[in-house]
mmCIF file of C-alpha atoms in Angstrom:
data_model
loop_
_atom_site.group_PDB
_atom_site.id
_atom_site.type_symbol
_atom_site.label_atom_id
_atom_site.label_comp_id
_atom_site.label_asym_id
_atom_site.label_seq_id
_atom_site.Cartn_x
_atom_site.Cartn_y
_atom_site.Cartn_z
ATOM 1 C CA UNK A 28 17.767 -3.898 -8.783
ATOM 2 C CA UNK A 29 14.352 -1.895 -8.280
ATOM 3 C CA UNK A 30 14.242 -0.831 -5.031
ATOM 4 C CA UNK A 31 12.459 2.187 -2.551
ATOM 5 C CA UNK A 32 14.671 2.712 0.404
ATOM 6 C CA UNK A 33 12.802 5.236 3.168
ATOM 7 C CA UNK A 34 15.171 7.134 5.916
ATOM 8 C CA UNK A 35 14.072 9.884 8.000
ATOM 9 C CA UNK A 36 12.379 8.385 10.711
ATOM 10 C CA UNK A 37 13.158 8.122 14.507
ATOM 11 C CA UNK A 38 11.678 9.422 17.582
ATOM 12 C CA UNK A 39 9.971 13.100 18.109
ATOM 13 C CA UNK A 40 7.862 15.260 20.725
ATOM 14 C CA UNK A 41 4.164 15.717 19.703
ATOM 15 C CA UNK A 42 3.996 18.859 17.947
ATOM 16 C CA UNK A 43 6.941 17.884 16.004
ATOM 17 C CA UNK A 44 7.706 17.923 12.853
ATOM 18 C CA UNK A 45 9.874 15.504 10.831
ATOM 19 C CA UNK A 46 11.103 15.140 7.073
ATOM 20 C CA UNK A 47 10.412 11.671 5.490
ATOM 21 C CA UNK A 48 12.708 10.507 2.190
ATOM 22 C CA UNK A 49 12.460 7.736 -0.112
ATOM 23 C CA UNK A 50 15.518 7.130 -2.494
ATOM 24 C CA UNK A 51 14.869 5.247 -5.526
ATOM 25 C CA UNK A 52 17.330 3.151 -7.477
ATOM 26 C CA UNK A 53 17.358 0.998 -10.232
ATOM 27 C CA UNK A 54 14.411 2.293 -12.550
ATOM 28 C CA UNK A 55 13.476 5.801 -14.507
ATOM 29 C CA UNK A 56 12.060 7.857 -11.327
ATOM 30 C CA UNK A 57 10.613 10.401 -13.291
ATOM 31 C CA UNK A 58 8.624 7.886 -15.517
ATOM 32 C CA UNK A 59 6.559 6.983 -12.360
ATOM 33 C CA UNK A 60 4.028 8.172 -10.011
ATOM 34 C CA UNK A 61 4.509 7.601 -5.835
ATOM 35 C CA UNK A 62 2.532 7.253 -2.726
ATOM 36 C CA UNK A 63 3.059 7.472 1.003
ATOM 37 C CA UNK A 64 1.215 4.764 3.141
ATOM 38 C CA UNK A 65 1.953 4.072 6.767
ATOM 39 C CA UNK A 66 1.108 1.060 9.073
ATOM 40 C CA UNK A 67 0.227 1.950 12.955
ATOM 41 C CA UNK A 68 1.518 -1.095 14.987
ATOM 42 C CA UNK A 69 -0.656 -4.319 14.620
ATOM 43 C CA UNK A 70 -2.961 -2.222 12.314
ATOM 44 C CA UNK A 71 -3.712 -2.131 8.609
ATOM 45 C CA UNK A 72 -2.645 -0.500 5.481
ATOM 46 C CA UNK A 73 -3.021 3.521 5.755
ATOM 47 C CA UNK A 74 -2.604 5.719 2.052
ATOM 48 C CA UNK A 75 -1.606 9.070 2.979
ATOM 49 C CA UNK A 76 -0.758 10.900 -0.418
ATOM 50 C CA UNK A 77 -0.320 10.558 -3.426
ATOM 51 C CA UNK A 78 2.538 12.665 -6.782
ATOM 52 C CA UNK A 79 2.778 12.056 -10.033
ATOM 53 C CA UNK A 80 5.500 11.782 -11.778
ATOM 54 C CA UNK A 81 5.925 15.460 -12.773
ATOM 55 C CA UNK A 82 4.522 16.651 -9.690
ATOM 56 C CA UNK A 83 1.638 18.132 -11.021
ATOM 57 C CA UNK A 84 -1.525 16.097 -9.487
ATOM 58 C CA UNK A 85 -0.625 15.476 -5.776
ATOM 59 C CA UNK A 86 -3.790 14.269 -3.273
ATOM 60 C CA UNK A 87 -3.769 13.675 0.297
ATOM 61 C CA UNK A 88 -6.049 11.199 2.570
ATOM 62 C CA UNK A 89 -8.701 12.886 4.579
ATOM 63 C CA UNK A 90 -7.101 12.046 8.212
ATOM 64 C CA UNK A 91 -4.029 13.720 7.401
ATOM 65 C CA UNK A 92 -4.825 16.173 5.489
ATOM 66 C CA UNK A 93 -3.150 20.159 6.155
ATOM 67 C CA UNK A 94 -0.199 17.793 8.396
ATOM 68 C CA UNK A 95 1.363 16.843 5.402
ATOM 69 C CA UNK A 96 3.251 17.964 2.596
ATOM 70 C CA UNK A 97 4.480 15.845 -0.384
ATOM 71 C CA UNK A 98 7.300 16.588 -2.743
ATOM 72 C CA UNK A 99 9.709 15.035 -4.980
ATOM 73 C CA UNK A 100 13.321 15.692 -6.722
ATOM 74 C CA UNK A 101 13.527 13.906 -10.099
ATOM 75 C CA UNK A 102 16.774 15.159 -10.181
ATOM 76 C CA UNK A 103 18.013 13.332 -6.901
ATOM 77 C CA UNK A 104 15.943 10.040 -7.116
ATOM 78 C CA UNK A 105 13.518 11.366 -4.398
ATOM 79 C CA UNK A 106 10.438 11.534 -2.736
ATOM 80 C CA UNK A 107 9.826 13.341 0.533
ATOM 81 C CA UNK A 108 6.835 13.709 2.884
ATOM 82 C CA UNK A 109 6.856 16.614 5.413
ATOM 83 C CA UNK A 110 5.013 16.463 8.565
ATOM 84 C CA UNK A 111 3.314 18.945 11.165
ATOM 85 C CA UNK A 112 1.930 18.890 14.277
ATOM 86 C CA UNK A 113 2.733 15.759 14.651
ATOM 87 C CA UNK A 114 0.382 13.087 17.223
ATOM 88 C CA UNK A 115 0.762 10.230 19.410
ATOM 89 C CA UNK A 116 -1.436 8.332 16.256
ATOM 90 C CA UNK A 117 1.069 9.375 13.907
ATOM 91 C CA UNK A 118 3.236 6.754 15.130
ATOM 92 C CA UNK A 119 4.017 4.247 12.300
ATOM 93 C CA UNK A 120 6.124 2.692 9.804
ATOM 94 C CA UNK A 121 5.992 4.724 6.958
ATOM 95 C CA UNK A 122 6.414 3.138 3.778
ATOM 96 C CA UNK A 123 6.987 4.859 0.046
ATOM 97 C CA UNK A 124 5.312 2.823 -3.055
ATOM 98 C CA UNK A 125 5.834 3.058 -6.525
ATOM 99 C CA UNK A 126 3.060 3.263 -9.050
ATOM 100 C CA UNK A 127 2.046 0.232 -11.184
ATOM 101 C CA UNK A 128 1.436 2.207 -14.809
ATOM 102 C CA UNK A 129 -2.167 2.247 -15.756
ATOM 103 C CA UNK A 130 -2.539 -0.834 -13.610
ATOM 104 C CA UNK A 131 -3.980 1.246 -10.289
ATOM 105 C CA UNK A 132 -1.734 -1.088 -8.347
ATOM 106 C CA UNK A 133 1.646 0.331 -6.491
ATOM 107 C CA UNK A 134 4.054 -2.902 -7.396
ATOM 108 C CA UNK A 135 7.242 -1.590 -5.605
ATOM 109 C CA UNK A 136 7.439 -0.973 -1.797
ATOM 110 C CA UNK A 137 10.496 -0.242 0.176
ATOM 111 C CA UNK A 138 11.343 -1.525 3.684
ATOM 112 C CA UNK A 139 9.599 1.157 5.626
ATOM 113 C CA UNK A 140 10.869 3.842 8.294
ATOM 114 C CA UNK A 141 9.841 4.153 11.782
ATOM 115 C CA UNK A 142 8.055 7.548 13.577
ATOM 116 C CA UNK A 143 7.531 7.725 16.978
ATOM 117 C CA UNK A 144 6.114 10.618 18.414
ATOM 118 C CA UNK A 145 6.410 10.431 22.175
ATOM 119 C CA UNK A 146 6.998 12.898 24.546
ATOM 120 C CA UNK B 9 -14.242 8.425 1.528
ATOM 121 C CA UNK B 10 -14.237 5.449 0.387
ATOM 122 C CA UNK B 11 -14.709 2.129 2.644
ATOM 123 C CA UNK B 12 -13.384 -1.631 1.456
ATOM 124 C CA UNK B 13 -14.270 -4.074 4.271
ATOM 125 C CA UNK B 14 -12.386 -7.286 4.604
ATOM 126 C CA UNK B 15 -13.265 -10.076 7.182
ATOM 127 C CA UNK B 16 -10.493 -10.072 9.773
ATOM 128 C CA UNK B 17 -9.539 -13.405 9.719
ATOM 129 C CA UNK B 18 -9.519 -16.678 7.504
ATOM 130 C CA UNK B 19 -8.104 -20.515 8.463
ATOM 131 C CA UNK B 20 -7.334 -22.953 5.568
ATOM 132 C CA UNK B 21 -5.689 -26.185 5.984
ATOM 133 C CA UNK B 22 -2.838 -27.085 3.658
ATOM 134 C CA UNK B 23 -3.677 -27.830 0.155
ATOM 135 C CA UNK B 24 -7.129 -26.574 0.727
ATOM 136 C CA UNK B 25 -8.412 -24.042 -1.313
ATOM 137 C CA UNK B 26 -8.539 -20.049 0.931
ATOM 138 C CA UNK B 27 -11.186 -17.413 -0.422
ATOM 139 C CA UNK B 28 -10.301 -14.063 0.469
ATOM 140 C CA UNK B 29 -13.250 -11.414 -0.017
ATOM 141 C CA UNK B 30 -13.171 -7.442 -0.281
ATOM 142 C CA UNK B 31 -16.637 -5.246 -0.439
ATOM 143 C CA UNK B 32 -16.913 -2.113 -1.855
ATOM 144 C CA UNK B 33 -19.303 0.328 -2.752
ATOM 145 C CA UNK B 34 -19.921 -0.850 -6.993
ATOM 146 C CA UNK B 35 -16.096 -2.577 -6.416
ATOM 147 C CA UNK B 36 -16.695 -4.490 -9.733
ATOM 148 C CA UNK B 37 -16.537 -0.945 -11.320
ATOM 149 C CA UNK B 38 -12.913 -0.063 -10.370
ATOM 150 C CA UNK B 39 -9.782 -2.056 -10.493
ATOM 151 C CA UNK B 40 -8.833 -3.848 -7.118
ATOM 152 C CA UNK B 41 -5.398 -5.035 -6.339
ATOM 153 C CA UNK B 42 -4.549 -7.669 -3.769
ATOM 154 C CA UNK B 43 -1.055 -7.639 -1.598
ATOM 155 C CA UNK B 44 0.354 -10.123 0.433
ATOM 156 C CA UNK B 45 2.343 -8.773 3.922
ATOM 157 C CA UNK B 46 4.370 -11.172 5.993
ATOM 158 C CA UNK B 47 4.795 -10.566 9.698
ATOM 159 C CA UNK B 48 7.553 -7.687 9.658
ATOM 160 C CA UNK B 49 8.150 -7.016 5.880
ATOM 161 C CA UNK B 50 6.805 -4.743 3.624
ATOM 162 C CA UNK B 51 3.406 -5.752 1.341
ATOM 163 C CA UNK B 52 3.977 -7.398 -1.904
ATOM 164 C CA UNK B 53 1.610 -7.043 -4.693
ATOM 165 C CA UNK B 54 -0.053 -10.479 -5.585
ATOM 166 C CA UNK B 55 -3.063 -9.474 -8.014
ATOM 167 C CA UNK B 56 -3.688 -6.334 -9.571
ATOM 168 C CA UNK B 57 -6.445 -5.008 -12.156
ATOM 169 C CA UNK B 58 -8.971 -7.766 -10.905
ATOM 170 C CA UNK B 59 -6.956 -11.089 -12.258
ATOM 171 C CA UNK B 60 -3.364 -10.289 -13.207
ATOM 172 C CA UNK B 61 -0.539 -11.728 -11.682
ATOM 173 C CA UNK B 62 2.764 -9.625 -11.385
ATOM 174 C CA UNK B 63 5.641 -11.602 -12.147
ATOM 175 C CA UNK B 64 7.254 -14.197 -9.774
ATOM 176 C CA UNK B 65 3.864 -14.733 -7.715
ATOM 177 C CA UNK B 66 2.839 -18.610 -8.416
ATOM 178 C CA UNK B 67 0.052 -19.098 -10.093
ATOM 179 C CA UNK B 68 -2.070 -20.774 -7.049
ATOM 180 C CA UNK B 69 -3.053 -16.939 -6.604
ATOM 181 C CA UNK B 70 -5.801 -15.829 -8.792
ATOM 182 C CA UNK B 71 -8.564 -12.731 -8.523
ATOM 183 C CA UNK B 72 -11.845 -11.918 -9.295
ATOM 184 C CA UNK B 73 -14.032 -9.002 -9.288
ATOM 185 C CA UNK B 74 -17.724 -8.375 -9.764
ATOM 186 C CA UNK B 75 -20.166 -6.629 -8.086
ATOM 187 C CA UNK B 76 -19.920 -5.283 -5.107
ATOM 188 C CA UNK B 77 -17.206 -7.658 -4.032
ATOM 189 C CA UNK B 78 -13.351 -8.815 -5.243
ATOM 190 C CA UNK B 79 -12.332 -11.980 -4.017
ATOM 191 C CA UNK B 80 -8.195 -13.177 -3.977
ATOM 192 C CA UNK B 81 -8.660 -17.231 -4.145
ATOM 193 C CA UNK B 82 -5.242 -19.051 -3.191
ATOM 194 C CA UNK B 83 -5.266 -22.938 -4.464
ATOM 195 C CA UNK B 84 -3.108 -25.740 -3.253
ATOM 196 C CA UNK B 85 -2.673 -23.094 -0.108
ATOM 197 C CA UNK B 86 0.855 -23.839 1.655
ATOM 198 C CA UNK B 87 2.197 -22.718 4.878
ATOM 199 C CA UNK B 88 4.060 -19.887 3.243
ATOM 200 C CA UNK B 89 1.012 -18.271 2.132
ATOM 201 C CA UNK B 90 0.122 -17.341 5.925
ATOM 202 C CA UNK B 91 0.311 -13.464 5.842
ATOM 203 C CA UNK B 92 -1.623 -10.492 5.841
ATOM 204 C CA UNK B 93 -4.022 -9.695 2.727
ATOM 205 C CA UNK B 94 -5.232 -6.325 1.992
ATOM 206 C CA UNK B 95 -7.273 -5.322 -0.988
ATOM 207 C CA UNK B 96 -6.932 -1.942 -2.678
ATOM 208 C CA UNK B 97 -9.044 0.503 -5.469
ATOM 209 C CA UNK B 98 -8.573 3.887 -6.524
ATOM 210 C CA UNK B 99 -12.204 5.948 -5.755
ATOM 211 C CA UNK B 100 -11.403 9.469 -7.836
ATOM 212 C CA UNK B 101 -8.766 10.777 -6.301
ATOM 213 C CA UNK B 102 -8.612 8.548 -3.216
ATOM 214 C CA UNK B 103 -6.307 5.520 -2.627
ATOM 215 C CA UNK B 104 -8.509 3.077 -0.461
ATOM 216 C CA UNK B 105 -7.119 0.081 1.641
ATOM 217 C CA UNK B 106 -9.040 -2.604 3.016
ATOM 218 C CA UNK B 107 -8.185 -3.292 6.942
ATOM 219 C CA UNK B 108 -6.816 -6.608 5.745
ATOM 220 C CA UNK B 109 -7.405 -10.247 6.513
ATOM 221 C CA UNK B 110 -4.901 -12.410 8.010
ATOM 222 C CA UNK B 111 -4.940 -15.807 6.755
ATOM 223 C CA UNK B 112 -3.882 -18.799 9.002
ATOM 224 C CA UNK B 113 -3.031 -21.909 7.531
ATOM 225 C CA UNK B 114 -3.455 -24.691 9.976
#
């Protein structure tokens, strides 16, 4: 089965920082490009970054730009994202998608981790 | 950055037919992609590249794109269809979501 499964998530002070992964299973990870997006309760659809597949093109979305760092392990079946400084605002399900090939669509989503950043 | 505006909300009755709309800045020039996200579960890709259909979505769910606008039309709408629709299009190197319409079917 194809399937994105997130883990790192949980509850941290603002000006934290927390480590993000998304293990992949069931397809060629290294044939596809990724993205982060996150979901702030009872609001909408957030991208946050963006790898390709070899690592070599990565972009970021303006509002989090500098607080995050993405990164991926072919090798393990991975894809991290890093955060700094983290905010009250940062607080969201954050979920890992996998690229639709030449498509612009992202057809694979896993189940999403919770951050909380409360002091 | 790059702005997609959806209207919040939309009400169908059963078996009607819903029209879901998404405006962009020259939209019809860029691929949009639709996704469907129930009340606590991740989004699921319904329409991508204007028209296409992934596999397994039923074929009351169609697309359209021209303009400045994409619309997701669902025929024959059933209760199962009430959800959460965002639209989506890649602007250069930016990944733009719409805030998402939430279709009631009453």
């Amino acid at each position: 089965e194809v399937q994105l499964v997130e883990s790192g998530g949980g509850l941290v002070q603002p000006g934290g920082s927390l480590r993000l992964s998304c293990a992949a299973s069931g397809f060629s990870f290294n044939d596809y490009n990724l993205i982060w997006v996150r979901q702030a309760p009872g609001k909408g659809l957030e991208w946050l970054s963006y790898i390709s597949s070899s690592s070599g093109t990565i972009y970021y979305g303006d509002s989090v730009k500098g607080r995050l760092s993405i990164s991926r392990d072919n090798a393990k079946n991975s894809l991290f994202l890093q955060m700094y400084n983290l905010r009250a605002e940062d607080t969201a399900v954050y979920y890992c998608a996998r690229d639709f090939p030449e498509s612009d669509a992202f057809d694979i989503w896993g189940q999403g981790t919770v951050v909380t950043v409360s002091s | 950055s790059y702005e997609l505006t959806q209207p919040p909300s939309v009400s169908v009755s059963p078996g009607q037919t819903a029209s879901l709309t998404c405006s962009g800045d020259k939209l019809g020039d860029k691929f949009a992609s639709w996704y469907q996200q129930r009340p606590g579960q991740s989004p699921v890709l319904v329409i991508y590249q204007d028209t296409k259909r992934p596999s397994g979505i039923p074929e009351r769910f169609s697309g359209s794109n021209s303009g400045n606008t994409a619309t997701l039309t669902i025929s024959g709408t059933q209760a199962m269809d009430e959800a959460d629709y965002y639209c989506q299009a890649w602007d250069a190197s930016i990944v733009a979501f719409g805030e998402g319409t939430k279709l009631t079917v009453l």
